[in-house]
C-alpha positions as a Python dict, from the first residue, in 0.01 Angstrom:
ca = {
    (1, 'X'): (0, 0, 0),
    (2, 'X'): (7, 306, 222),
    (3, 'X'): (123, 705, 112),
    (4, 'X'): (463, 801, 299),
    (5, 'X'): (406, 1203, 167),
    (6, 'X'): (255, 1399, -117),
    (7, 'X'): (518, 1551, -338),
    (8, 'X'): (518, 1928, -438),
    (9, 'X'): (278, 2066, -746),
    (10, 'X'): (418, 2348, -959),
    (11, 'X'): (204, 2628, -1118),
    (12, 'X'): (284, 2574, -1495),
    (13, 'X'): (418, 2222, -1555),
    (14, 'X'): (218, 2024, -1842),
    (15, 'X'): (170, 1728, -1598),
    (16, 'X'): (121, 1890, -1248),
    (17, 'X'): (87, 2264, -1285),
    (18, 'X'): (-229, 2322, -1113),
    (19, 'X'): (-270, 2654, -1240),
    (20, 'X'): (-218, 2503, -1624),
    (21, 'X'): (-536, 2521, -1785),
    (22, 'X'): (-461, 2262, -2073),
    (23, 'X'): (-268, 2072, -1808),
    (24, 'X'): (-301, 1720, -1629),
    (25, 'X'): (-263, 1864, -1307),
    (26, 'X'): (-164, 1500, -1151),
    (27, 'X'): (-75, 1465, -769),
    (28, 'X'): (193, 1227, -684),
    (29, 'X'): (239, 1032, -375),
    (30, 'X'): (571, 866, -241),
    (31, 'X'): (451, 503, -122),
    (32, 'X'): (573, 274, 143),
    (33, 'X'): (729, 23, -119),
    (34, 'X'): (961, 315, -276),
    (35, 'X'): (790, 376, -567),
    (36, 'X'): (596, 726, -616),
    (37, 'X'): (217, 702, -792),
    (38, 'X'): (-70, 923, -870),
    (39, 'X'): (-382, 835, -1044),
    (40, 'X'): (-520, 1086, -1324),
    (41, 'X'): (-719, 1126, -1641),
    (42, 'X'): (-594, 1237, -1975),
    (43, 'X'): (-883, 1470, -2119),
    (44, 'X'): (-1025, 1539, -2472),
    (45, 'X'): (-781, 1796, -2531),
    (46, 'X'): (-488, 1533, -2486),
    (47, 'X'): (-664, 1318, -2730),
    (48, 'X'): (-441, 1177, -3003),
    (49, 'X'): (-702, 970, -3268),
    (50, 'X'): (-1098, 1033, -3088),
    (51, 'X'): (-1116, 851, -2759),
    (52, 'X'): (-729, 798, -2714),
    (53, 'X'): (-473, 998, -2555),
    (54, 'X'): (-189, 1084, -2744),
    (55, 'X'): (158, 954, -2723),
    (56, 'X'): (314, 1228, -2631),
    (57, 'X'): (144, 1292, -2334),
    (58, 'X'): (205, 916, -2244),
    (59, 'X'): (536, 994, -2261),
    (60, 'X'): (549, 1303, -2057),
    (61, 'X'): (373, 1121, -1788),
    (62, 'X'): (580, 885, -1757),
    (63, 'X'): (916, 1103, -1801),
    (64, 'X'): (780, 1273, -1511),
    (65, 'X'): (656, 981, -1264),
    (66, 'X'): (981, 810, -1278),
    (67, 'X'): (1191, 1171, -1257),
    (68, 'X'): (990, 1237, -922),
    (69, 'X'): (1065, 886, -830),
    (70, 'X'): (1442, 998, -715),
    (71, 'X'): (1328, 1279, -473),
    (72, 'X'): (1286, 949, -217),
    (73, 'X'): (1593, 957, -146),
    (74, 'X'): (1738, 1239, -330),
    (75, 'X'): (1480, 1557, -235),
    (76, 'X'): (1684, 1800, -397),
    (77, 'X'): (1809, 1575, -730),
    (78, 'X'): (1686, 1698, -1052),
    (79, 'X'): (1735, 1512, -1366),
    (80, 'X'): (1770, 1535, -1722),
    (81, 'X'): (1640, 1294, -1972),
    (82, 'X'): (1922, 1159, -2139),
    (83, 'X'): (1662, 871, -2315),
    (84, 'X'): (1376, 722, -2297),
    (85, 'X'): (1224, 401, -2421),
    (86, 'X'): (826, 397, -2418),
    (87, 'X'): (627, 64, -2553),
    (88, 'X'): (295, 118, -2609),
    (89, 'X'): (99, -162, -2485),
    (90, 'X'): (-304, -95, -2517),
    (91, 'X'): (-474, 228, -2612),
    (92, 'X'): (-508, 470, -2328),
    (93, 'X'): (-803, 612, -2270),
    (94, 'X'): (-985, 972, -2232),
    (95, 'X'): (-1197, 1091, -1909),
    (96, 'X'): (-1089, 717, -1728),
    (97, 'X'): (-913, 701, -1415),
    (98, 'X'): (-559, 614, -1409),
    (99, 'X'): (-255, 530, -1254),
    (100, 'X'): (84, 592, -1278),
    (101, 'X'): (385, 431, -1100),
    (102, 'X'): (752, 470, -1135),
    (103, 'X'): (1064, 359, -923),
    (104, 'X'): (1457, 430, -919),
    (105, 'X'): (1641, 129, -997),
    (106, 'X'): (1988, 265, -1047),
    (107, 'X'): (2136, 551, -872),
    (108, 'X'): (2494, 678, -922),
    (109, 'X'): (2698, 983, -884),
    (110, 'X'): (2640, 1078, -1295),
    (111, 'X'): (2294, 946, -1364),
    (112, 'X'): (2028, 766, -1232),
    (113, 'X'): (1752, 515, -1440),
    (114, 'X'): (1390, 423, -1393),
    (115, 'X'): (1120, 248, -1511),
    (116, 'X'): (722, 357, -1482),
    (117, 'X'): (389, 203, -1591),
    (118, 'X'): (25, 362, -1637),
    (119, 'X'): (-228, 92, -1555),
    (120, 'X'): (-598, 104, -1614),
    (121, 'X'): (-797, 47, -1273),
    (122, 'X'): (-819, -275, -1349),
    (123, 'X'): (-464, -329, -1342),
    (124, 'X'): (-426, -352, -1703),
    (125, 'X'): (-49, -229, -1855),
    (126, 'X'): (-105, 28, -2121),
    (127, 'X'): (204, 183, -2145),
    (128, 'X'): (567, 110, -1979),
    (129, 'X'): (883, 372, -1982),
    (130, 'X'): (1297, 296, -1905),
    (131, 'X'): (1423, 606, -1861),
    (132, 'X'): (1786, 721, -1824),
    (133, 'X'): (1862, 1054, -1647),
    (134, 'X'): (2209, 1296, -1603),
}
């Protein structure tokens, strides 16, 4: 699958601030199948129980891949989280490469909805998102 365009970083954001020290500082990429990805690692200081990162974070990440997901087609769209349903499918690791993919699959004039997964390398589903934005 080939990168259309690198989306924007912001300074202090918990996911992609670069300039946030305790930070993920993920880059995300629009693809050619309309979906926007970026591969990462969750450090020791996102560590939930030793080893694993914490649910939270999981979360965020994927609050934020599928909320970048609408700037496709909508550059200038921001959302709100109205909800968001996570299932937790395997632990997810600390210091491990991996990725993160989410994709639009409503759009209206009032709200838009998503869905976004963080895989292992392998491929492996640890964690899946349906999000619902205003």
């Amino acid at each position: 699958m080939k990168v259309v365009k690198k989306q924007t970083n912001s300074r202090m954001c918990i996911i992609c601030g670069v300039e946030n020290h305790a930070g993920i500082k993920a880059p995300f990429y629009e693809m050619e199948d309309h979906s926007v990805m970026t591969i990462f690692e969750f450090k020791e200081h996102h560590q939930s129980y030793p080893g694993r990162a914490h649910g939270g974070l999981i979360s965020t990440m994927l609050d934020e891949i599928v909320g970048r997901a609408i700037w496709i087609d909508e550059p200038l769209m921001w959302g709100v989280t109205m909800d968001i349903s996570v299932k937790f499918r395997k632990p997810v690791p600390l210091n491990t490469s991996l990725i993160a993919k989410g994709i639009i699959t409503k759009n209206t004039s009032k709200f838009f909805v998503g869905v976004g997964y963080i895989y292992d390398m392998y491929g492996t589903l640890l964690a899946e998102a349906k999000v619902n934005y205003f």
